Structures are given as C-alpha cells and as structure tokens.
PDB file of C-alpha atoms in Angstrom:
ATOM      1  CA  MET C 237       0.000   0.000   0.000  1.00  0.00           C
ATOM      2  CA  ALA C 238       1.415   3.373  -1.018  1.00  0.00           C
ATOM      3  CA  ASN C 239       2.056   5.951   1.693  1.00  0.00           C
ATOM      4  CA  LEU C 240      -0.698   8.558   1.825  1.00  0.00           C
ATOM      5  CA  ILE C 241       1.554  11.140   3.503  1.00  0.00           C
ATOM      6  CA  THR C 242       5.136  12.335   3.197  1.00  0.00           C
ATOM      7  CA  LYS C 243       7.332  14.618   5.285  1.00  0.00           C
ATOM      8  CA  ASP C 244       6.037  17.547   3.222  1.00  0.00           C
ATOM      9  CA  ASP C 245       2.619  17.148   4.886  1.00  0.00           C
ATOM     10  CA  PHE C 246       3.928  17.633   8.441  1.00  0.00           C
ATOM     11  CA  GLY C 247       4.377  21.422   8.414  1.00  0.00           C
ATOM     12  CA  ALA C 248       0.619  22.054   8.262  1.00  0.00           C
ATOM     13  CA  TYR C 249       0.032  20.262  11.579  1.00  0.00           C
ATOM     14  CA  VAL C 250       3.230  20.363  13.665  1.00  0.00           C
ATOM     15  CA  GLN C 251       6.432  22.340  14.062  1.00  0.00           C
ATOM     16  CA  TRP C 252       8.694  20.856  11.402  1.00  0.00           C
ATOM     17  CA  SER C 253      12.065  21.284   9.683  1.00  0.00           C
ATOM     18  CA  ASN C 254      12.318  20.636   5.956  1.00  0.00           C
ATOM     19  CA  ASN C 255      15.981  19.683   6.490  1.00  0.00           C
ATOM     20  CA  ILE C 256      15.036  16.260   7.862  1.00  0.00           C
ATOM     21  CA  PRO C 257      15.769  13.607   5.215  1.00  0.00           C
ATOM     22  CA  ALA C 258      12.746  11.753   3.848  1.00  0.00           C
ATOM     23  CA  ALA C 259      14.445   8.442   4.683  1.00  0.00           C
ATOM     24  CA  ASN C 260      14.193   9.349   8.383  1.00  0.00           C
ATOM     25  CA  VAL C 261      10.452   9.972   8.105  1.00  0.00           C
ATOM     26  CA  ASP C 262       9.003   7.653   5.447  1.00  0.00           C
ATOM     27  CA  TYR C 263       8.889   4.526   7.590  1.00  0.00           C
ATOM     28  CA  HIS C 264       7.059   6.425  10.343  1.00  0.00           C
ATOM     29  CA  CYS C 265       4.496   7.486   7.744  1.00  0.00           C
ATOM     30  CA  ALA C 266       4.079   3.848   6.688  1.00  0.00           C
ATOM     31  CA  ASP C 267       3.793   2.690  10.317  1.00  0.00           C
ATOM     32  CA  SER C 268       1.162   5.342  11.050  1.00  0.00           C
ATOM     33  CA  GLN C 269      -0.839   4.231   8.047  1.00  0.00           C
ATOM     34  CA  ASN C 270      -0.467   0.471   8.544  1.00  0.00           C
ATOM     35  CA  PHE C 271      -0.585   0.166  12.331  1.00  0.00           C
ATOM     36  CA  ASP C 272      -2.438   3.231  13.646  1.00  0.00           C
ATOM     37  CA  VAL C 273      -5.040   4.149  11.027  1.00  0.00           C
ATOM     38  CA  GLU C 274      -5.787   1.263   8.640  1.00  0.00           C
ATOM     39  CA  PRO C 275      -6.967  -1.102  11.416  1.00  0.00           C
ATOM     40  CA  ILE C 276      -9.551   1.407  12.673  1.00  0.00           C
ATOM     41  CA  MET C 277     -11.063   2.267   9.284  1.00  0.00           C
ATOM     42  CA  PRO C 278     -14.354   0.742   8.117  1.00  0.00           C
ATOM     43  CA  THR C 279     -14.643  -1.476   5.062  1.00  0.00           C
ATOM     44  CA  ALA C 280     -16.903  -1.079   2.037  1.00  0.00           C
ATOM     45  CA  VAL C 281     -19.998  -3.278   2.273  1.00  0.00           C
ATOM     46  CA  VAL C 282     -19.953  -4.390  -1.373  1.00  0.00           C
ATOM     47  CA  SER C 283     -16.238  -4.595  -2.266  1.00  0.00           C
ATOM     48  CA  GLY C 284     -14.850  -5.334   1.197  1.00  0.00           C
ATOM     49  CA  ASN C 285     -12.089  -2.765   0.632  1.00  0.00           C
ATOM     50  CA  ASN C 286     -10.669  -0.946   3.593  1.00  0.00           C
ATOM     51  CA  MET C 287     -11.562   2.744   3.348  1.00  0.00           C
ATOM     52  CA  LEU C 288      -7.834   3.613   3.077  1.00  0.00           C
ATOM     53  CA  THR C 289      -7.568   1.428  -0.031  1.00  0.00           C
ATOM     54  CA  ASP C 290     -10.449   3.346  -1.575  1.00  0.00           C
ATOM     55  CA  ILE C 291      -8.855   6.663  -0.570  1.00  0.00           C
ATOM     56  CA  ILE C 292      -5.567   5.710  -2.258  1.00  0.00           C
ATOM     57  CA  ALA C 293      -7.475   4.798  -5.438  1.00  0.00           C
ATOM     58  CA  ALA C 294      -9.536   8.014  -5.277  1.00  0.00           C
ATOM     59  CA  LEU C 295      -6.432  10.198  -4.897  1.00  0.00           C
ATOM     60  CA  ALA C 296      -4.838   8.508  -7.923  1.00  0.00           C
ATOM     61  CA  GLU C 297      -7.853   9.162 -10.179  1.00  0.00           C
ATOM     62  CA  SER C 298      -7.770  12.003 -12.651  1.00  0.00           C
ATOM     63  CA  PRO C 299     -10.246  13.569 -12.811  1.00  0.00           C
ATOM     64  CA  ALA C 300     -11.412  12.834  -9.297  1.00  0.00           C
ATOM     65  CA  THR C 301     -14.641  10.832  -9.162  1.00  0.00           C
ATOM     66  CA  LYS C 302     -14.950  10.564  -5.381  1.00  0.00           C
ATOM     67  CA  PRO C 303     -14.923  14.127  -4.028  1.00  0.00           C
ATOM     68  CA  GLU C 304     -16.652  13.228  -0.726  1.00  0.00           C
ATOM     69  CA  LEU C 305     -14.054  10.567   0.071  1.00  0.00           C
ATOM     70  CA  ILE C 306     -11.176  12.924  -0.807  1.00  0.00           C
ATOM     71  CA  ALA C 307     -12.686  15.687   1.360  1.00  0.00           C
ATOM     72  CA  PHE C 308     -13.061  13.195   4.231  1.00  0.00           C
ATOM     73  CA  TYR C 309      -9.404  12.198   3.800  1.00  0.00           C
ATOM     74  CA  ASN C 310      -8.169  15.800   3.812  1.00  0.00           C
ATOM     75  CA  ALA C 311     -10.274  16.832   6.812  1.00  0.00           C
ATOM     76  CA  TYR C 312      -9.772  13.845   9.132  1.00  0.00           C
ATOM     77  CA  VAL C 313      -7.581  10.998   7.900  1.00  0.00           C
ATOM     78  CA  LYS C 314      -4.578  13.026   6.720  1.00  0.00           C
ATOM     79  CA  PRO C 315      -4.161  14.944  10.016  1.00  0.00           C
ATOM     80  CA  LEU C 316      -4.585  11.677  11.933  1.00  0.00           C
ATOM     81  CA  LEU C 317      -1.874  10.028   9.812  1.00  0.00           C
ATOM     82  CA  VAL C 318       0.505  12.976  10.208  1.00  0.00           C
ATOM     83  CA  LEU C 319       0.081  13.301  13.980  1.00  0.00           C
ATOM     84  CA  ASN C 320       0.582   9.578  14.561  1.00  0.00           C
ATOM     85  CA  ALA C 321       3.650   9.547  12.283  1.00  0.00           C
ATOM     86  CA  TYR C 322       5.029  12.609  14.101  1.00  0.00           C
ATOM     87  CA  ARG C 323       4.561  10.913  17.480  1.00  0.00           C
ATOM     88  CA  ARG C 324       6.428   7.858  16.191  1.00  0.00           C
ATOM     89  CA  PHE C 325       9.158  10.062  14.673  1.00  0.00           C
ATOM     90  CA  LEU C 326       9.754  11.962  17.924  1.00  0.00           C
ATOM     91  CA  LEU C 327      10.447   8.736  19.782  1.00  0.00           C
ATOM     92  CA  VAL C 328      13.682   8.135  17.857  1.00  0.00           C
ATOM     93  CA  HIS C 329      14.603  11.511  16.368  1.00  0.00           C
ATOM     94  CA  GLY C 330      18.191  12.460  17.201  1.00  0.00           C
ATOM     95  CA  ILE C 331      19.173   8.894  18.082  1.00  0.00           C
ATOM     96  CA  ASN C 332      21.675   7.179  15.804  1.00  0.00           C
ATOM     97  CA  ILE C 333      21.866   3.400  15.673  1.00  0.00           C
ATOM     98  CA  THR C 334      25.479   2.305  15.234  1.00  0.00           C
ATOM     99  CA  GLN C 335      27.480  -0.891  15.560  1.00  0.00           C
ATOM    100  CA  PHE C 336      28.303   0.301  19.086  1.00  0.00           C
ATOM    101  CA  GLY C 337      24.672   0.776  20.111  1.00  0.00           C
ATOM    102  CA  SER C 338      22.313   3.727  20.197  1.00  0.00           C
ATOM    103  CA  ARG C 339      24.137   7.072  20.226  1.00  0.00           C
ATOM    104  CA  VAL C 340      23.262  10.762  20.470  1.00  0.00           C
ATOM    105  CA  ASN C 341      25.472  13.377  18.829  1.00  0.00           C
ATOM    106  CA  ASN C 342      26.566  16.213  21.110  1.00  0.00           C
ATOM    107  CA  GLU C 343      27.133  19.642  19.618  1.00  0.00           C
ATOM    108  CA  GLU C 344      28.444  22.841  21.144  1.00  0.00           C
ATOM    109  CA  THR C 345      25.706  24.991  19.596  1.00  0.00           C
ATOM    110  CA  SER C 346      22.665  22.983  20.703  1.00  0.00           C
ATOM    111  CA  ASN C 347      21.496  20.436  23.242  1.00  0.00           C
ATOM    112  CA  GLU C 348      19.056  17.570  22.948  1.00  0.00           C
ATOM    113  CA  ILE C 349      15.720  18.061  24.693  1.00  0.00           C
ATOM    114  CA  SER C 350      15.096  16.145  27.908  1.00  0.00           C
ATOM    115  CA  ASP C 351      13.206  12.851  27.934  1.00  0.00           C
ATOM    116  CA  LYS C 352      10.449  14.587  29.892  1.00  0.00           C
ATOM    117  CA  ARG C 353      10.043  17.342  27.295  1.00  0.00           C
ATOM    118  CA  ARG C 354      10.090  14.808  24.437  1.00  0.00           C
ATOM    119  CA  ALA C 355       7.342  12.843  26.225  1.00  0.00           C
ATOM    120  CA  GLU C 356       5.299  16.029  26.639  1.00  0.00           C
ATOM    121  CA  ILE C 357       5.553  16.807  22.913  1.00  0.00           C
ATOM    122  CA  MET C 358       4.610  13.225  22.046  1.00  0.00           C
ATOM    123  CA  ALA C 359       1.634  13.369  24.421  1.00  0.00           C
ATOM    124  CA  ASP C 360       0.513  16.615  22.787  1.00  0.00           C
ATOM    125  CA  ALA C 361       0.662  14.995  19.335  1.00  0.00           C
ATOM    126  CA  GLU C 362      -1.274  11.988  20.650  1.00  0.00           C
ATOM    127  CA  SER C 363      -3.888  14.289  22.174  1.00  0.00           C
ATOM    128  CA  LYS C 364      -4.341  16.120  18.874  1.00  0.00           C
ATOM    129  CA  ALA C 365      -4.567  12.781  17.024  1.00  0.00           C
ATOM    130  CA  ASN C 366      -7.307  11.699  19.438  1.00  0.00           C
ATOM    131  CA  VAL C 367      -9.269  14.865  18.628  1.00  0.00           C
ATOM    132  CA  TYR C 368      -9.048  14.101  14.903  1.00  0.00           C
ATOM    133  CA  LEU C 369     -10.047  10.489  15.607  1.00  0.00           C
ATOM    134  CA  ALA C 370     -13.142  11.671  17.495  1.00  0.00           C
ATOM    135  CA  LYS C 371     -13.989  14.132  14.705  1.00  0.00           C
ATOM    136  CA  MET C 372     -13.478  11.410  12.099  1.00  0.00           C
ATOM    137  CA  SER C 373     -15.778   9.023  13.977  1.00  0.00           C
ATOM    138  CA  ALA C 374     -18.439  11.741  14.266  1.00  0.00           C
ATOM    139  CA  ALA C 375     -18.151  12.549  10.540  1.00  0.00           C
ATOM    140  CA  LEU C 376     -18.535   8.868   9.634  1.00  0.00           C
ATOM    141  CA  LYS C 377     -21.646   8.614  11.782  1.00  0.00           C
ATOM    142  CA  LEU C 378     -23.085  11.871  10.429  1.00  0.00           C
ATOM    143  CA  ALA C 379     -22.591  10.666   6.847  1.00  0.00           C
ATOM    144  CA  ASP C 380     -24.159   7.339   7.804  1.00  0.00           C
ATOM    145  CA  TYR C 381     -20.875   5.704   6.717  1.00  0.00           C
ATOM    146  CA  THR C 382     -21.639   6.576   3.078  1.00  0.00           C
ATOM    147  CA  TYR C 383     -19.252   8.486   0.805  1.00  0.00           C
ATOM    148  CA  ASP C 384     -19.798   8.877  -2.931  1.00  0.00           C
ATOM    149  CA  THR C 385     -22.565   6.224  -2.790  1.00  0.00           C
ATOM    150  CA  ILE C 386     -20.190   3.670  -1.222  1.00  0.00           C
ATOM    151  CA  VAL C 387     -21.453   2.354   2.113  1.00  0.00           C
ATOM    152  CA  TYR C 388     -18.827   1.484   4.715  1.00  0.00           C
ATOM    153  CA  GLN C 389     -19.218  -0.519   7.899  1.00  0.00           C
ATOM    154  CA  TYR C 390     -17.238  -2.007  10.759  1.00  0.00           C
ATOM    155  CA  ALA C 391     -16.916  -5.769  10.944  1.00  0.00           C
ATOM    156  CA  CYS C 392     -18.015  -5.719  14.572  1.00  0.00           C
ATOM    157  CA  ALA C 393     -19.881  -3.351  16.870  1.00  0.00           C
ATOM    158  CA  GLU C 394     -16.602  -1.868  18.140  1.00  0.00           C
ATOM    159  CA  ARG C 395     -15.921   1.628  16.815  1.00  0.00           C
ATOM    160  CA  PRO C 396     -12.546   3.387  17.054  1.00  0.00           C
ATOM    161  CA  LYS C 397     -12.082   5.317  20.283  1.00  0.00           C
ATOM    162  CA  ALA C 398      -9.527   7.800  21.454  1.00  0.00           C
ATOM    163  CA  LYS C 399      -6.859   6.481  23.771  1.00  0.00           C
ATOM    164  CA  THR C 400      -7.176   7.835  27.259  1.00  0.00           C
ATOM    165  CA  ARG C 401      -3.977   9.014  28.865  1.00  0.00           C
ATOM    166  CA  ILE C 402      -4.029   9.872  32.546  1.00  0.00           C
ATOM    167  CA  ALA C 403      -0.804  11.294  33.922  1.00  0.00           C
ATOM    168  CA  ALA C 404       0.232  13.115  37.031  1.00  0.00           C
ATOM    169  CA  ILE C 405       2.044  16.336  36.327  1.00  0.00           C
TER     170      ILE C 405
END
C-alpha cells in the first residue's frame, strides 16, 4: 500500500524542519498508516475494501470521481496520519543506531531536549490525534458511513475510540 503522507505534509500540523531527510520519516508514515489508522477504518460493504484502499485509489484518479471521500481524507484521515507519524518520529529523532549501540550526537551549539520534554511533545501529538479520531468518527456517523454512494461498515460493533492518557504532572 502506497504511503498517503510524506514529510512535506507535516508542516501544516506540527512544528517541522524541511531539512530532515525523507528516509528518516518515510517509515514512520508507513507505520502510522499500517498500524495506527488502517486497522480502525471501516470497510466497504460491497467490495470489502478498507476505506484507506479506496482513498488511495480516489487520490490517484484524474479527474477525481470521489470528491466526498477525498474531502473526508483531507479533513480527518490526513491529520490523523501525520500526527501519529510525528509521534512515532519523535520517539527516535536524534538517536543514531550504530554498531556500538544507540548514540546521540553532542554539539556545542545545541542540546538535545530532555526525555520529559520529548514525552510532553509526544503526548501533545497523541492528544491532537485523538481529537481528529473523534472528529473522524463523528463525521462517519453523520454521513451514515456513506461516501460517494459507497457504504462502509465495521466488521463488529466496536468503533474506534480515542486512547485515554491519565498522567500526574
């Protein structure tokens, strides 16, 4: 399955540097899509396609024949993908894997953020992703799970829910 997002999509949702190589980001985009978002998407009643599969096909069409699905993607799915990929990226950003183990480069002009601050930024990204997940679920329900005459459904009664994080500060 082709990645729906790239590093170029991050700047619209999070603080981002364009100097980060795509190779350091692409696998987080794939993980967000394959592990965080695809499993919670409904499937088409007739074709059995996961909604993400239909979105990929709709984005590749020219001219676009599924404007409702593309609008749904841009409003809810894309931000959810980006925020989950960003959270995954932050976990390892600045850490280099070498033959001697995991290393962090030290520079005279800058310092790495603390583990606590990194966790706070990750929690913020997760919180924002949960908001988009709730909005996406509400939009699906409001549209009666129907986009461009394609009806989607969940295989079971369980709908995606935001993850609850309770922490003492």
